[in-house]
PDB file of C-alpha atoms in Angstrom:
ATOM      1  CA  UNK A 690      41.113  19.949  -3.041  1.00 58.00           C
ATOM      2  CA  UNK A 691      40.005  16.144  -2.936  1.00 65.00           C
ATOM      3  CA  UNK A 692      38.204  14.405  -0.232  1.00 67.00           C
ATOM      4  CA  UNK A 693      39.653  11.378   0.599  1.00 69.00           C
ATOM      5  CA  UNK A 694      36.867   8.380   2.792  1.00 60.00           C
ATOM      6  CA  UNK A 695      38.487   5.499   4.322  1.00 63.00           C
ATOM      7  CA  UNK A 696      36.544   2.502   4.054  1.00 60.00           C
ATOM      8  CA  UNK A 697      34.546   0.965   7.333  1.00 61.00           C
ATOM      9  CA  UNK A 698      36.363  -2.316   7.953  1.00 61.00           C
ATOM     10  CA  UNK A 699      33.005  -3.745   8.629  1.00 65.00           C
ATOM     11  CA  UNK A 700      31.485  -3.229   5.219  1.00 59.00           C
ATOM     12  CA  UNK A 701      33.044  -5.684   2.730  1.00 62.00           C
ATOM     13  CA  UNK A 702      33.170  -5.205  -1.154  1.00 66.00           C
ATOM     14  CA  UNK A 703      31.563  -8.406  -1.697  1.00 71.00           C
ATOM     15  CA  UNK A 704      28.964  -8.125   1.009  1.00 81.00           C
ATOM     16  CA  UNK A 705      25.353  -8.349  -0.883  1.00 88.00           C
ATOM     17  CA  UNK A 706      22.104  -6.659   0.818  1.00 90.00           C
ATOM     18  CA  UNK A 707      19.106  -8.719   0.518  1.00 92.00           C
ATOM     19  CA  UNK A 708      16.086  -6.710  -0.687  1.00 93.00           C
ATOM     20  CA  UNK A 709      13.365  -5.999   2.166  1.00 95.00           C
ATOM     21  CA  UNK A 710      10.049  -8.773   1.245  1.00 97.00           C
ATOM     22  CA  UNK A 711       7.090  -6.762  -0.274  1.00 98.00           C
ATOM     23  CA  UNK A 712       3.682  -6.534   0.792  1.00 98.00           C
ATOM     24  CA  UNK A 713       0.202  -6.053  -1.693  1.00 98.00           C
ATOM     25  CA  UNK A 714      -2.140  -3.997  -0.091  1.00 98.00           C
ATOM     26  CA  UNK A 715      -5.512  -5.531  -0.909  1.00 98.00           C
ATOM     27  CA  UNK A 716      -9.160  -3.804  -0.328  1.00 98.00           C
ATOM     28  CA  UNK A 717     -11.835  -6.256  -0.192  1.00 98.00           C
ATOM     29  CA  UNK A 718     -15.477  -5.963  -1.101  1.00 97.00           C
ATOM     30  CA  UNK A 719     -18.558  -5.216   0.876  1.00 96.00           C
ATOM     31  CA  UNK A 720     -22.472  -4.842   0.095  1.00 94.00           C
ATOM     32  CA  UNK A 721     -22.308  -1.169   2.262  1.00 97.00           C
ATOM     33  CA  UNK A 722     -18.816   1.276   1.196  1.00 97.00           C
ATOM     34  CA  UNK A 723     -20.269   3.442  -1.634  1.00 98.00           C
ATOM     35  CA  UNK A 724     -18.157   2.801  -4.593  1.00 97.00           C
ATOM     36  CA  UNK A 725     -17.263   6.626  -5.385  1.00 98.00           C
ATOM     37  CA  UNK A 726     -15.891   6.318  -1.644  1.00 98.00           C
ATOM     38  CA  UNK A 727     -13.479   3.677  -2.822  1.00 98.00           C
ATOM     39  CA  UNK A 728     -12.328   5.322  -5.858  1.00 98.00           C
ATOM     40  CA  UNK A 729     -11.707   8.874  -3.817  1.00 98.00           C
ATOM     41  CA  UNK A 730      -9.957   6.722  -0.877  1.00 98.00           C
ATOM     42  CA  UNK A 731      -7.754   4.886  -3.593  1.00 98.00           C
ATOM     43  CA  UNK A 732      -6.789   8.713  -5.220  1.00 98.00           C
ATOM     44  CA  UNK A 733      -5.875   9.619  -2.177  1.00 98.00           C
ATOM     45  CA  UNK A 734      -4.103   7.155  -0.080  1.00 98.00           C
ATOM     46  CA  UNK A 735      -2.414   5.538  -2.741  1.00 98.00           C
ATOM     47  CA  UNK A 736      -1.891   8.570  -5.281  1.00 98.00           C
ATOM     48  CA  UNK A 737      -4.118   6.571  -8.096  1.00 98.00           C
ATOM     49  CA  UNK A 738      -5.152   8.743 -11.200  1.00 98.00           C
ATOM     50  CA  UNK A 739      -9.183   8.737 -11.717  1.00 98.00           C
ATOM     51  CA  UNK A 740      -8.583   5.757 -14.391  1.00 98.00           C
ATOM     52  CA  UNK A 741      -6.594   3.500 -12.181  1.00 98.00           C
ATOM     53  CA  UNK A 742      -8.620   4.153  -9.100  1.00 98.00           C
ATOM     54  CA  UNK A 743     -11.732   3.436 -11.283  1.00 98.00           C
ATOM     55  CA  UNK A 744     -10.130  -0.002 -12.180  1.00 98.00           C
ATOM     56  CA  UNK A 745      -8.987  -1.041  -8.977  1.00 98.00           C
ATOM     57  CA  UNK A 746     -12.712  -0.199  -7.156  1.00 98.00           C
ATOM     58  CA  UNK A 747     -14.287  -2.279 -10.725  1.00 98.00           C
ATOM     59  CA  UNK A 748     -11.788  -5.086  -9.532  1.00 98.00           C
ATOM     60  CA  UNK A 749     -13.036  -5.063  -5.954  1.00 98.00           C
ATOM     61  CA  UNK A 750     -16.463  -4.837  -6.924  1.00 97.00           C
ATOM     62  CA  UNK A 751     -16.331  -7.547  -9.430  1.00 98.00           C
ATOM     63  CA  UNK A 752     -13.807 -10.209  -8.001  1.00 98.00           C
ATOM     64  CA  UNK A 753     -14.270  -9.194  -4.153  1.00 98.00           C
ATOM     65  CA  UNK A 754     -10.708  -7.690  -3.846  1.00 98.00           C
ATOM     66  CA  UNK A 755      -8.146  -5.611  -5.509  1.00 98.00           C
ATOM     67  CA  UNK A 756      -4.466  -4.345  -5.149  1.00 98.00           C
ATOM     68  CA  UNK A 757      -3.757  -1.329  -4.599  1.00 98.00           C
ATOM     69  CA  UNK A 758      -0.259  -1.057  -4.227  1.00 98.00           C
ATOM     70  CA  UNK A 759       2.914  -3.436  -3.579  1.00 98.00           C
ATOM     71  CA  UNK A 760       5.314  -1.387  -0.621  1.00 98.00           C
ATOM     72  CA  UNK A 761       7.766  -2.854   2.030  1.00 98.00           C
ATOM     73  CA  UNK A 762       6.312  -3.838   5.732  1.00 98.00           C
ATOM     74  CA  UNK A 763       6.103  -0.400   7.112  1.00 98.00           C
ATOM     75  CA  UNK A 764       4.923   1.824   3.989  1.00 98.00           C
ATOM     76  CA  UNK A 765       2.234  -1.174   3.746  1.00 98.00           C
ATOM     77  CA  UNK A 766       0.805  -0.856   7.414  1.00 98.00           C
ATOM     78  CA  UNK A 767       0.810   2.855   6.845  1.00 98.00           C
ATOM     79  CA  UNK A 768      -1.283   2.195   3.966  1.00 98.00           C
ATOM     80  CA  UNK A 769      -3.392   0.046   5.718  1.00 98.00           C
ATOM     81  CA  UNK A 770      -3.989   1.977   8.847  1.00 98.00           C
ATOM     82  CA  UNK A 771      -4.786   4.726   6.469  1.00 98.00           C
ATOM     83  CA  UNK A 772      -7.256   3.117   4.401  1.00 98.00           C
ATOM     84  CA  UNK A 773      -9.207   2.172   8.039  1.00 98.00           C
ATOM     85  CA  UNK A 774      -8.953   5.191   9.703  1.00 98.00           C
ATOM     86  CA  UNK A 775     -10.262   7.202   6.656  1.00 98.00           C
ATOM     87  CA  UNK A 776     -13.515   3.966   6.400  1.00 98.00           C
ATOM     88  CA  UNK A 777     -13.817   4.259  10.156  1.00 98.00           C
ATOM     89  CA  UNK A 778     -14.461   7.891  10.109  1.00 98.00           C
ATOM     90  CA  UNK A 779     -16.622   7.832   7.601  1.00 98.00           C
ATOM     91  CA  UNK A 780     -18.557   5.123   8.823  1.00 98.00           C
ATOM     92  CA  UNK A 781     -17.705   2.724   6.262  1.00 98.00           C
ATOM     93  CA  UNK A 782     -17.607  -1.461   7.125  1.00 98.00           C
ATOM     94  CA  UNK A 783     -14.154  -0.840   4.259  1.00 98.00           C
ATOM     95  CA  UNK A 784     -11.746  -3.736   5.120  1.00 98.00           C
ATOM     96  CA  UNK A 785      -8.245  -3.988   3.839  1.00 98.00           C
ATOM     97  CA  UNK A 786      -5.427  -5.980   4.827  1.00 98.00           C
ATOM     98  CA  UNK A 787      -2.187  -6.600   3.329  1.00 98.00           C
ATOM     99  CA  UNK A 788       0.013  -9.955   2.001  1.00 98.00           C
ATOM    100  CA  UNK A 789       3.558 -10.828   1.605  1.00 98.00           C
ATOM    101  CA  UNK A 790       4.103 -11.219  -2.108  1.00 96.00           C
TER     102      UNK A 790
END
């Protein structure tokens, strides 16, 4: 037995969809956030193995910010919002923000 769809008249063969514009999530440096902090935040808000999170807290450290990620608008505020309420309750100055690539 086949299933047979009838096409929506809206949705046009040729029609392209644009991809959504992408966000870097950036932390940024401070003289206070202890750096083991950083490297367990980055583990687990962003899923980093111990390496990368290691690399990403050395970047911050050294160059006053790193990436952590590159997500649409919404995963990228989640991010975000996560990385400050996890600072915030820990009583960390943490700042991150994020930037259309």
């Amino acid at each position: 037995m086949s299933v047979k769809y009838k096409r929506s008249p809206e949705a046009a063969p040729d029609q392209t969809v644009e991809k959504p514009p992408l966000y870097s999530v950036i932390l940024l440096n401070d003289d206070f956030t202890p750096q083991d902090f950083v490297v367990d935040l980055l583990q687990q808000v962003f899923s980093m193995p111990l390496p990368q999170a290691m690399a990403v807290m050395l970047q911050v450290h050294h160059r006053g910010s790193g990436v952590c990620g590159v997500y649409t608008y919404e995963i990228a505020k989640i991010k975000v919002e996560q990385v400050q309420a996890l600072a915030q309750q820990n009583e960390h100055p943490l700042r991150c923000v994020m930037r259309e690539v």
